[in-house]
CSV table of C-alpha atoms and ligand atoms in Angstrom, one decimal:
chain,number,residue,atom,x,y,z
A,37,UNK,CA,-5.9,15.6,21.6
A,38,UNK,CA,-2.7,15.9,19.8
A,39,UNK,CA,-1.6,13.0,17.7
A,40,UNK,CA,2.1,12.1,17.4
A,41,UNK,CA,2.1,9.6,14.6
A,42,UNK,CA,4.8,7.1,13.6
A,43,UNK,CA,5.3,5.6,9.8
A,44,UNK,CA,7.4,2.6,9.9
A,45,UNK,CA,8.4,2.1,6.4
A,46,UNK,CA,8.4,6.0,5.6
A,47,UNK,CA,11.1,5.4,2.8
A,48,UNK,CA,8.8,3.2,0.4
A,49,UNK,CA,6.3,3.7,-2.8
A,50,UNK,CA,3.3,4.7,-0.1
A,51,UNK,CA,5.3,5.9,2.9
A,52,UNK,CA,6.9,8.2,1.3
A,53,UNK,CA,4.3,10.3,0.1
A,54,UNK,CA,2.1,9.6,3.0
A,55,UNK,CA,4.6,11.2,5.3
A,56,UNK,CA,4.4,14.3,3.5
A,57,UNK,CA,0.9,14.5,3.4
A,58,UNK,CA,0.6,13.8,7.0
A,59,UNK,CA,3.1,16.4,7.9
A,60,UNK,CA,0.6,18.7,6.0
A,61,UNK,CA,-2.1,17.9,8.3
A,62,UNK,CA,-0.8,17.1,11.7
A,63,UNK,CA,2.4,19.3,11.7
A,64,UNK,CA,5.5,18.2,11.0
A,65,UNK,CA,7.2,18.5,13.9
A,66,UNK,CA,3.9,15.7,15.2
A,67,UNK,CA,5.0,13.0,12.3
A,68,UNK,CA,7.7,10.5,13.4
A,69,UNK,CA,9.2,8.6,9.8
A,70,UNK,CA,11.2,5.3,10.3
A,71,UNK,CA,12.5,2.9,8.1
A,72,UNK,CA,15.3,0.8,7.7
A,73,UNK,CA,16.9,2.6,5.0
A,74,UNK,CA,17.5,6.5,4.0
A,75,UNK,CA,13.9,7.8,2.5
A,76,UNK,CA,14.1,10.8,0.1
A,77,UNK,CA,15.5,14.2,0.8
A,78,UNK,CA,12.2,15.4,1.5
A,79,UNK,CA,11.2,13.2,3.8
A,80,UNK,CA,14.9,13.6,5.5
A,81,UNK,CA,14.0,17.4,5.4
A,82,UNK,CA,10.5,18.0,6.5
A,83,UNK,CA,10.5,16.5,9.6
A,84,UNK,CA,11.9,13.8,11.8
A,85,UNK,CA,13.4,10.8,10.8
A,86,UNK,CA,14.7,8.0,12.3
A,87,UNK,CA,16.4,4.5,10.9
A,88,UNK,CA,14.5,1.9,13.0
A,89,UNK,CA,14.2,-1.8,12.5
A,90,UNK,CA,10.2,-2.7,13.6
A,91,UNK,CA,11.6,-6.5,14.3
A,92,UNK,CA,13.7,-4.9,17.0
A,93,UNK,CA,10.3,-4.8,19.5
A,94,UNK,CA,12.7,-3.1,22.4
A,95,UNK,CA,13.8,0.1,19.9
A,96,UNK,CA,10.2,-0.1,19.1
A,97,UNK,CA,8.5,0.2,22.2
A,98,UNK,CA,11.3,3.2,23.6
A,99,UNK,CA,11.0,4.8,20.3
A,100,UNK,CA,6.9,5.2,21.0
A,101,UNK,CA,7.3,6.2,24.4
A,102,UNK,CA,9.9,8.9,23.9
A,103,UNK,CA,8.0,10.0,20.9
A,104,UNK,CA,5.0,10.4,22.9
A,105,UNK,CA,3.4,8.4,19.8
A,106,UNK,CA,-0.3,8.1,19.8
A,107,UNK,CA,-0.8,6.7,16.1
A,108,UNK,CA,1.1,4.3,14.4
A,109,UNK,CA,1.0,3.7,10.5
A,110,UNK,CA,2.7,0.5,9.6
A,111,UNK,CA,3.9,0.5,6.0
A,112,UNK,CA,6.8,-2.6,6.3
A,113,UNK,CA,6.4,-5.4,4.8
A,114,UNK,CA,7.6,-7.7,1.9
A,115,UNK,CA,5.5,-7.7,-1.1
A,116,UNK,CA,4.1,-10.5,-3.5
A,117,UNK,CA,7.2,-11.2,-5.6
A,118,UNK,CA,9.4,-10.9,-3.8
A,119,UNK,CA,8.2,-13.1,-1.0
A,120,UNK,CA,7.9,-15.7,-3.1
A,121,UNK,CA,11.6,-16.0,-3.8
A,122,UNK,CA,11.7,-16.2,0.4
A,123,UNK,CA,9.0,-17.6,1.9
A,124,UNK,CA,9.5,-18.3,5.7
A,125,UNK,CA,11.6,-15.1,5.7
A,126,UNK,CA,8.8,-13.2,4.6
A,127,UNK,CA,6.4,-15.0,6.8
A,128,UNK,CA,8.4,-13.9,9.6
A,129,UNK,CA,8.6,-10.4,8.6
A,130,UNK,CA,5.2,-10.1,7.7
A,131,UNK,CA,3.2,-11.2,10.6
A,132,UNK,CA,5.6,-11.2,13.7
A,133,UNK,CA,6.2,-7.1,12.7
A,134,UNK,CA,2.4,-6.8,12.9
A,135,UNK,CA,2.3,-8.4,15.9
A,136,UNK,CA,5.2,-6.0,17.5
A,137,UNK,CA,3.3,-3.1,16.6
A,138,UNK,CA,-0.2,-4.8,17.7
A,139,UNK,CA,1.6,-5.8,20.9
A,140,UNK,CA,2.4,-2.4,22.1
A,141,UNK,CA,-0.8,-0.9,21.3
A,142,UNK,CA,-2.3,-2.8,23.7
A,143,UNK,CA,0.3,-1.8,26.4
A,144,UNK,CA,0.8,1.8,25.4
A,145,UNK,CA,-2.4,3.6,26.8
A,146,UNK,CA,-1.5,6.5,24.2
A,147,UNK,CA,-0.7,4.5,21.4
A,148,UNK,CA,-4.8,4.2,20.6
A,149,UNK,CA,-5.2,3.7,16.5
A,150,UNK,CA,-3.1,1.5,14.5
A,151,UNK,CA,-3.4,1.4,10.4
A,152,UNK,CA,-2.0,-1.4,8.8
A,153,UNK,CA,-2.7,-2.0,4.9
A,154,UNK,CA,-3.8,-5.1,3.5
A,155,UNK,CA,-4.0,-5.9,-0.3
A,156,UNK,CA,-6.0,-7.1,-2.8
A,157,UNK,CA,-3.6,-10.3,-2.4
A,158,UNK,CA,-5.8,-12.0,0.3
A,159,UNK,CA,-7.9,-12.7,-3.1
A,160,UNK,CA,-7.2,-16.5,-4.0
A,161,UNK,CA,-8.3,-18.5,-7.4
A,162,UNK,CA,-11.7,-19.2,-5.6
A,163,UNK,CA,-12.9,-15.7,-5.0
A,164,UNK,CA,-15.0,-14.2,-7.3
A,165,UNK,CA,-12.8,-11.9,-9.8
A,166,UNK,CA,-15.4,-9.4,-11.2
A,167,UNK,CA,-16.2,-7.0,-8.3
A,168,UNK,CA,-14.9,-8.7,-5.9
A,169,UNK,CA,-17.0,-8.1,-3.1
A,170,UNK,CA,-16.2,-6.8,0.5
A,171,UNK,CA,-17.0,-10.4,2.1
A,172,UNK,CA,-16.4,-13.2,0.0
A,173,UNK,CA,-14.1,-16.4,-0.2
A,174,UNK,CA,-10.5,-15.7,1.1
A,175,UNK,CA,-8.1,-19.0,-0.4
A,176,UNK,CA,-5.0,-16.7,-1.3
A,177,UNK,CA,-2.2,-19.0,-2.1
A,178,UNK,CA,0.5,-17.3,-2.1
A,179,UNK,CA,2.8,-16.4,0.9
A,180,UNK,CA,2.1,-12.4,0.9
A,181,UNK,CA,-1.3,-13.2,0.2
A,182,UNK,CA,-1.5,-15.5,3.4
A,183,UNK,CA,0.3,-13.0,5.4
A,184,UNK,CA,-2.6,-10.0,4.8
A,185,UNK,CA,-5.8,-12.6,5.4
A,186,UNK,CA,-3.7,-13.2,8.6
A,187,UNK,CA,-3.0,-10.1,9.2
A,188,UNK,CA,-6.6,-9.0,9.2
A,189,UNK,CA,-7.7,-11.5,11.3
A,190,UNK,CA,-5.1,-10.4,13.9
A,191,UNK,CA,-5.7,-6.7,13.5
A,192,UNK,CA,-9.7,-7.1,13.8
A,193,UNK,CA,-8.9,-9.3,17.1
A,194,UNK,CA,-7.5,-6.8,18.6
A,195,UNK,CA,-9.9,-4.7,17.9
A,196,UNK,CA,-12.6,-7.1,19.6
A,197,UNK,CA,-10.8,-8.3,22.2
A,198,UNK,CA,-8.5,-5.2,23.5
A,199,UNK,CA,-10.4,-2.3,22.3
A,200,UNK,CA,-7.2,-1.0,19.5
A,201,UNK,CA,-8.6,1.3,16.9
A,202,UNK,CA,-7.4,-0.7,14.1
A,203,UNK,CA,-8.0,0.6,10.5
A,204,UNK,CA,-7.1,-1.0,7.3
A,205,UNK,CA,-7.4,-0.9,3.6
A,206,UNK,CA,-7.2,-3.3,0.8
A,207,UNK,CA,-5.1,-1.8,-1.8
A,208,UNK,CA,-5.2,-2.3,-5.1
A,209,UNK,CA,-1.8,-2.2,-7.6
A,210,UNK,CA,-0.8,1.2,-6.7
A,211,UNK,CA,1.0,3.3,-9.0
A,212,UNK,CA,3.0,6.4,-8.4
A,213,UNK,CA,6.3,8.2,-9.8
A,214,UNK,CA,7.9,9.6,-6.3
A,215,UNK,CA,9.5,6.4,-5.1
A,216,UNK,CA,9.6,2.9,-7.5
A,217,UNK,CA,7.6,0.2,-6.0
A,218,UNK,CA,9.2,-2.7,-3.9
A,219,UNK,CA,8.8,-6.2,-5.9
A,220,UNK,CA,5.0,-6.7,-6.0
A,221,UNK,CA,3.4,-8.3,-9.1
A,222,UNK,CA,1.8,-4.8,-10.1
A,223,UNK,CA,4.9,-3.4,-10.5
A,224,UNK,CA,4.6,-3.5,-13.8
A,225,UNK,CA,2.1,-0.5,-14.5
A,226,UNK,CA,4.7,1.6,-12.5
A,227,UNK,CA,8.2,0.0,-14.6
A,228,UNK,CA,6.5,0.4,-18.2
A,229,UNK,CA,6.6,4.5,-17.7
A,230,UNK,CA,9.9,4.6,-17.1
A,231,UNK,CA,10.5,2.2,-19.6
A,232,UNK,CA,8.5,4.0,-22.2
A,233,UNK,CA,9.8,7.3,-21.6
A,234,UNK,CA,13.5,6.0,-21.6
A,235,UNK,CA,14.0,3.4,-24.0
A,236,UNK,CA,10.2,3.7,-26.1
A,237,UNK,CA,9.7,0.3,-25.5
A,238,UNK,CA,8.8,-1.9,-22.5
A,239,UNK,CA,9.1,-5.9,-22.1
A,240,UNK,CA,6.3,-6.9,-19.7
A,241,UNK,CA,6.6,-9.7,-17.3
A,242,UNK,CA,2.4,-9.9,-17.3
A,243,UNK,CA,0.7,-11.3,-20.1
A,244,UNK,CA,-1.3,-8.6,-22.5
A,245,UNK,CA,-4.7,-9.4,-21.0
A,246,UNK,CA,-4.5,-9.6,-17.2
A,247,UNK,CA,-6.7,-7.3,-16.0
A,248,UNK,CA,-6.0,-6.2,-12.2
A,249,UNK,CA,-7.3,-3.5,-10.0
A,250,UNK,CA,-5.0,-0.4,-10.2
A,251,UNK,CA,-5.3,2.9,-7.9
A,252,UNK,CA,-3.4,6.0,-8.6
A,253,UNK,CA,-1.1,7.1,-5.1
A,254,UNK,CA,-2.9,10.5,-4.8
A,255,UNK,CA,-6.3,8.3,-4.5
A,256,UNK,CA,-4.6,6.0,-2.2
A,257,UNK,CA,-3.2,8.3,-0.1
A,258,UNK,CA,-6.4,10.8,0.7
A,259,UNK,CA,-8.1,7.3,1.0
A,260,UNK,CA,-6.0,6.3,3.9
A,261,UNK,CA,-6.2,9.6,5.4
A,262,UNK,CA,-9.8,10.1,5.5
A,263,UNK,CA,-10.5,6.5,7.0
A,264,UNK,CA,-8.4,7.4,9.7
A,265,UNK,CA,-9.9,10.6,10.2
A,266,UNK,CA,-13.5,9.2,10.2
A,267,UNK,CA,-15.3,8.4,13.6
A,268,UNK,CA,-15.0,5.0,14.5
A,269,UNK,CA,-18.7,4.3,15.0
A,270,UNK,CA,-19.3,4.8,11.2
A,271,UNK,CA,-16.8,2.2,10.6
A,272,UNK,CA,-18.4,-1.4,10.4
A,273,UNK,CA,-15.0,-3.0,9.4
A,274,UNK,CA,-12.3,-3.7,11.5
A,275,UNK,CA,-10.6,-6.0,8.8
A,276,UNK,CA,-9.7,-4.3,5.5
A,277,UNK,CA,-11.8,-2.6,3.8
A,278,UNK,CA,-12.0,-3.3,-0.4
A,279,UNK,CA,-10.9,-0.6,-2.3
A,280,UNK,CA,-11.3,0.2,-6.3
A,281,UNK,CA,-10.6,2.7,-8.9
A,282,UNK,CA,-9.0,1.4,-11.9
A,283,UNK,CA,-9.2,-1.7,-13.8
A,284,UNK,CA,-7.1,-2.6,-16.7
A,285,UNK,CA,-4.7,-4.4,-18.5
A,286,UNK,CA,-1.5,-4.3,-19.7
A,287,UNK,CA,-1.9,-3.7,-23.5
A,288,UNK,CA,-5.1,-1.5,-22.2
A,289,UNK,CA,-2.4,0.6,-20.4
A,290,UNK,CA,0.1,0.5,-23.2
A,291,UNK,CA,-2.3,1.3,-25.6
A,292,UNK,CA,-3.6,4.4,-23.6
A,293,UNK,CA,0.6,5.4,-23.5
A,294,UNK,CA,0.8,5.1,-27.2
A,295,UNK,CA,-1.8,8.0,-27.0
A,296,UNK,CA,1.1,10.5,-25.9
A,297,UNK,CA,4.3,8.4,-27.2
A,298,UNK,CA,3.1,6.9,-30.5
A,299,UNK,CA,6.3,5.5,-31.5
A,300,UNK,CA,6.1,3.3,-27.9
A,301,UNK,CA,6.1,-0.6,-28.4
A,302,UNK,CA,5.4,-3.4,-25.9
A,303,UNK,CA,6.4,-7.3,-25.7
A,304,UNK,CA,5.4,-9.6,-23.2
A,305,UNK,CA,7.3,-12.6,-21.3
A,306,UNK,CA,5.2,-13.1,-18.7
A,307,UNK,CA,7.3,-14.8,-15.4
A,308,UNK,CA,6.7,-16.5,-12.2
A,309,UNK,CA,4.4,-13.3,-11.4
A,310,UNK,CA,2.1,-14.2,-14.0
A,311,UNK,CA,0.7,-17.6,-12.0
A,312,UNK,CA,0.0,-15.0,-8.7
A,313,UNK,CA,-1.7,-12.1,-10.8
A,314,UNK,CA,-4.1,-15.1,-12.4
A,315,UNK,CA,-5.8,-15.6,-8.9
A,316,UNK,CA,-5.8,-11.9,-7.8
A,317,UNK,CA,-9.3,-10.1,-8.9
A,318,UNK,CA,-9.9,-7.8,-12.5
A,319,UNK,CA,-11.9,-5.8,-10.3
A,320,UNK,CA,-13.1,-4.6,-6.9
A,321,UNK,CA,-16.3,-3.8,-5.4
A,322,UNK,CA,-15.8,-0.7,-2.8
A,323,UNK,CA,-19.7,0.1,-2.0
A,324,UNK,CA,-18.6,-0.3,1.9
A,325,UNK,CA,-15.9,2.0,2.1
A,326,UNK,CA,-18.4,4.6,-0.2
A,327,UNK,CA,-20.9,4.1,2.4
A,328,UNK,CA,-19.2,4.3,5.6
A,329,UNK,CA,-16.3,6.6,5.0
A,330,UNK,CA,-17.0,8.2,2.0
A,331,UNK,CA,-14.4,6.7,-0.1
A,332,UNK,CA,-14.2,8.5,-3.5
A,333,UNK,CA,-11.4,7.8,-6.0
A,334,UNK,CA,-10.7,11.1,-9.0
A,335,UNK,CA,-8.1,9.6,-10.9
A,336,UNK,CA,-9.0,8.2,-14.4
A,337,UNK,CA,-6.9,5.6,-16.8
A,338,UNK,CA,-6.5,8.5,-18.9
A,339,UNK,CA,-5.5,11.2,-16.5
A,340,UNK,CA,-3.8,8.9,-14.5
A,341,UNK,CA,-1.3,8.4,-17.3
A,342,UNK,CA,-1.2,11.8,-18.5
A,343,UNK,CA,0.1,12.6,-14.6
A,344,UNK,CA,2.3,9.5,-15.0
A,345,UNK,CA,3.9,11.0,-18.4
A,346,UNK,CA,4.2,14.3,-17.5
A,347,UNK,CA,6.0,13.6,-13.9
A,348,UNK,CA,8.5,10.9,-14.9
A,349,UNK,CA,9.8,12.9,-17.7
A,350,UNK,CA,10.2,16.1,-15.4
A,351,UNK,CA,12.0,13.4,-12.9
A,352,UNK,CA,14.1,12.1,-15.5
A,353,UNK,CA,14.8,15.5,-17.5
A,354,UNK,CA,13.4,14.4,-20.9
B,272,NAD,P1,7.7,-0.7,-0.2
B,272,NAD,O1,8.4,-2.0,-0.3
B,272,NAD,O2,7.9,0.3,-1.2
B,272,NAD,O3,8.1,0.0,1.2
B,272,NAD,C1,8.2,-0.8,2.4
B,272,NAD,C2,9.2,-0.1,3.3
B,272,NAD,O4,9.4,-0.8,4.5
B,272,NAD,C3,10.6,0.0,2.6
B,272,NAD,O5,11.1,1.3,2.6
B,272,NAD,C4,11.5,-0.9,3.5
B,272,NAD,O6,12.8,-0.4,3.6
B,272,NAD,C5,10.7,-0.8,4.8
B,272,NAD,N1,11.0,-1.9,5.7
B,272,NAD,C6,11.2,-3.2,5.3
B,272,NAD,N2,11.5,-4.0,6.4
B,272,NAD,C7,11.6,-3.2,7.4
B,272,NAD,C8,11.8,-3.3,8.8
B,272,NAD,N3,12.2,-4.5,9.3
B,272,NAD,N4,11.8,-2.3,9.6
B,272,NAD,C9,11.5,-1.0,9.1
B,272,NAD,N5,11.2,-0.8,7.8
B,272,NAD,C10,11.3,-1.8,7.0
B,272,NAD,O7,6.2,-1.1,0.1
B,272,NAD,P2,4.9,-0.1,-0.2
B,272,NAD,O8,4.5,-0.4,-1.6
B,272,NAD,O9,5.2,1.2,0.3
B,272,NAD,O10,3.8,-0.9,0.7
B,272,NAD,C11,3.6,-0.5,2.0
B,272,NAD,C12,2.5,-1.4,2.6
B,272,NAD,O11,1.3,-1.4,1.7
B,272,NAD,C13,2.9,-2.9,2.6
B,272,NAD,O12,2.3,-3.5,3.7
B,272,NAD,C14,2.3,-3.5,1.4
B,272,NAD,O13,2.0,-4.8,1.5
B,272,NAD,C15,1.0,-2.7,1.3
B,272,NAD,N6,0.4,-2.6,-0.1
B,272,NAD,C16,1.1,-2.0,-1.1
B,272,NAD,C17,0.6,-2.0,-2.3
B,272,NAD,C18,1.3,-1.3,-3.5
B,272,NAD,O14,0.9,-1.4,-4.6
B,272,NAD,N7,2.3,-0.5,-3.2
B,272,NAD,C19,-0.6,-2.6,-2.6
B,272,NAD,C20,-1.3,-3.3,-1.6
B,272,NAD,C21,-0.7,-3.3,-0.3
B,273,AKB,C1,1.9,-6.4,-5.0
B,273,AKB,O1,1.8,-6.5,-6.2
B,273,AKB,O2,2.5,-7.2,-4.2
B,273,AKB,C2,1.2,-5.2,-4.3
B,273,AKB,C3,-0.1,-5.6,-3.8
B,273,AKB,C4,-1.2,-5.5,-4.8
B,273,AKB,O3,-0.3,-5.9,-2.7
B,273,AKB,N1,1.3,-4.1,-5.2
């Protein structure tokens, strides 16, 4: 069967380099991008792209049927911080986009697989924080962190009860130097290369030892790829499935910087994202996704930095 897949949120840190990717594998001419605002040139370029508001469920459901889509990958949403400063409104944009794209799976007799990612956020203050394991206790209590649990729920019910192929990761702090990240509490691990490569110094708004679980985009990215390509009856979750690969710290990050800028320094005022990283896990036990899917991360601290280094300064000519 040919797939036509749509990206809603094609312009941001994961969509647009999953676009690409996918446009590798499926053709490009078979991967639809959308987003609410312009996405780089390349993604402009290399195939179609359209500007598309998911909340708009009537654009939505002509946009699949023209498009012949039978996958939908979808990358909206607003992250930790920033849906902290709006609550209700991220709420809303959260769960009732979800549900749009849910929604027309179920009608759209084409539309068969859905991947929607969750986060590491559905972790509360009560969940164990060293290797988190796949099934454990869920209190998040923040409003992003609400939104995934719910989320999963939602996308495993329709699973159950309608028969969508619905797939799911929990990402980790995801770090990458295509696009800047969109106002999550990891952002941090992203900001302090530019920071240190521009100014030699970086003011961090996490404290020096809070550990989280980190993954490099290339890992994410061929990640999410293979557990949408794997057969659905090695998949025994329906939910999210945990996800690791790095686990560190600021100064551990800084310090491994200072390796290949010596002269770098780093400060720390930790903010309002401080109090949400404190409940999140240090790190993540992925022995389900190994086993079912084959779920392999490559990327070191080390290397992941060197790549880090290396691409920001080609970015920003330095
Ligand atoms: P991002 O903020 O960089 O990108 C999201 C994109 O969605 C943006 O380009 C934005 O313009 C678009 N968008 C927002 N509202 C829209 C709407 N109404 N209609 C169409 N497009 C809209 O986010 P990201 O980091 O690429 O994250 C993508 C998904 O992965 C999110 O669900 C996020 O929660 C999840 N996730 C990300 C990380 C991470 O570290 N990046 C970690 C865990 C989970
Ligand atoms: C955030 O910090 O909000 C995201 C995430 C881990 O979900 N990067």
């Amino acid at each position: 069967m040919k797939e036509n897949i749509m990206i809603i949120g094609a312009s941001g840190q994961i969509g647009s380099e999953l676009t690409l990717r996918l446009r590798e594998l499926y053709g490009a001419g078979h991967v639809f991008a959308t987003d609410l605002k312009e996405p780089p040139s390349d993604v402009r370029e290399s195939g179609p792209f359209e500007i598309l508001d998911v909340m708009d469920d009537k654009r939505l459901i002509h946009f699949v049927i023209r498009n012949k889509i039978t996958q939908i990958y979808h990358l909206a949403a607003v992250l930790s911080g920033n849906a902290e400063k709006l609550p209700m409104q991220a709420w809303h944009i959260n769960m009732n986009s979800l549900l749009n794209v849910l929604d027309l799976a179920k009608e759209v007799e084409e539309l068969h697989k859905v991947f929607w990612p969750s986060s590491i956020a559905i972790f509360g203050p009560t969940t164990p924080k060293k290797n988190t394991p796949q099934l454990t206790i869920t209190e998040p209590n923040t409003v992003y962190g609400i939104s995934k649990l719910a989320g999963e729920r939602w996308i495993e019910y329709f699973y159950k009860r309608y028969g969508v192929d619905t797939r799911s990761i929990r990402y980790p702090g995801l770090i990458s130097y295509k696009t800047e990240p969109g106002g999550g509490t990891t952002d941090y691990a992203v900001e302090i290369f530019y920071q240190a490569i521009k100014h030699g110094r970086y003011e961090c708004f996490l404290d020096h030892d809070t550990t989280l679980p980190m993954l490099f985009m290339a890992d994410a990215i061929e990640a999410t790829v293979r557990l949408m390509e794997s057969e659905a009856d090695k998949l025994s979750i329906h939910a999210g499935y945990n996800i690791g690969g790095l686990s560190f710290s600021p100064e551990e990050l800084a310090a491994e910087i200072k390796k290949h800028l010596p002269e770098f320094t780093i400060t720390y005022k930790p903010d309002f994202r401080q109090a949400i990283a404190e409940t999140w896990p240090e790190s993540i036990d992925d022995s389900v996704a190994r086993r079912d899917w084959g779920y392999q991360p490559r990327y070191d601290l080390a290397e992941m930095t060197r790549v880090m280094l290396q691409k920001i300064k080609e970015k920003l000519n330095k």
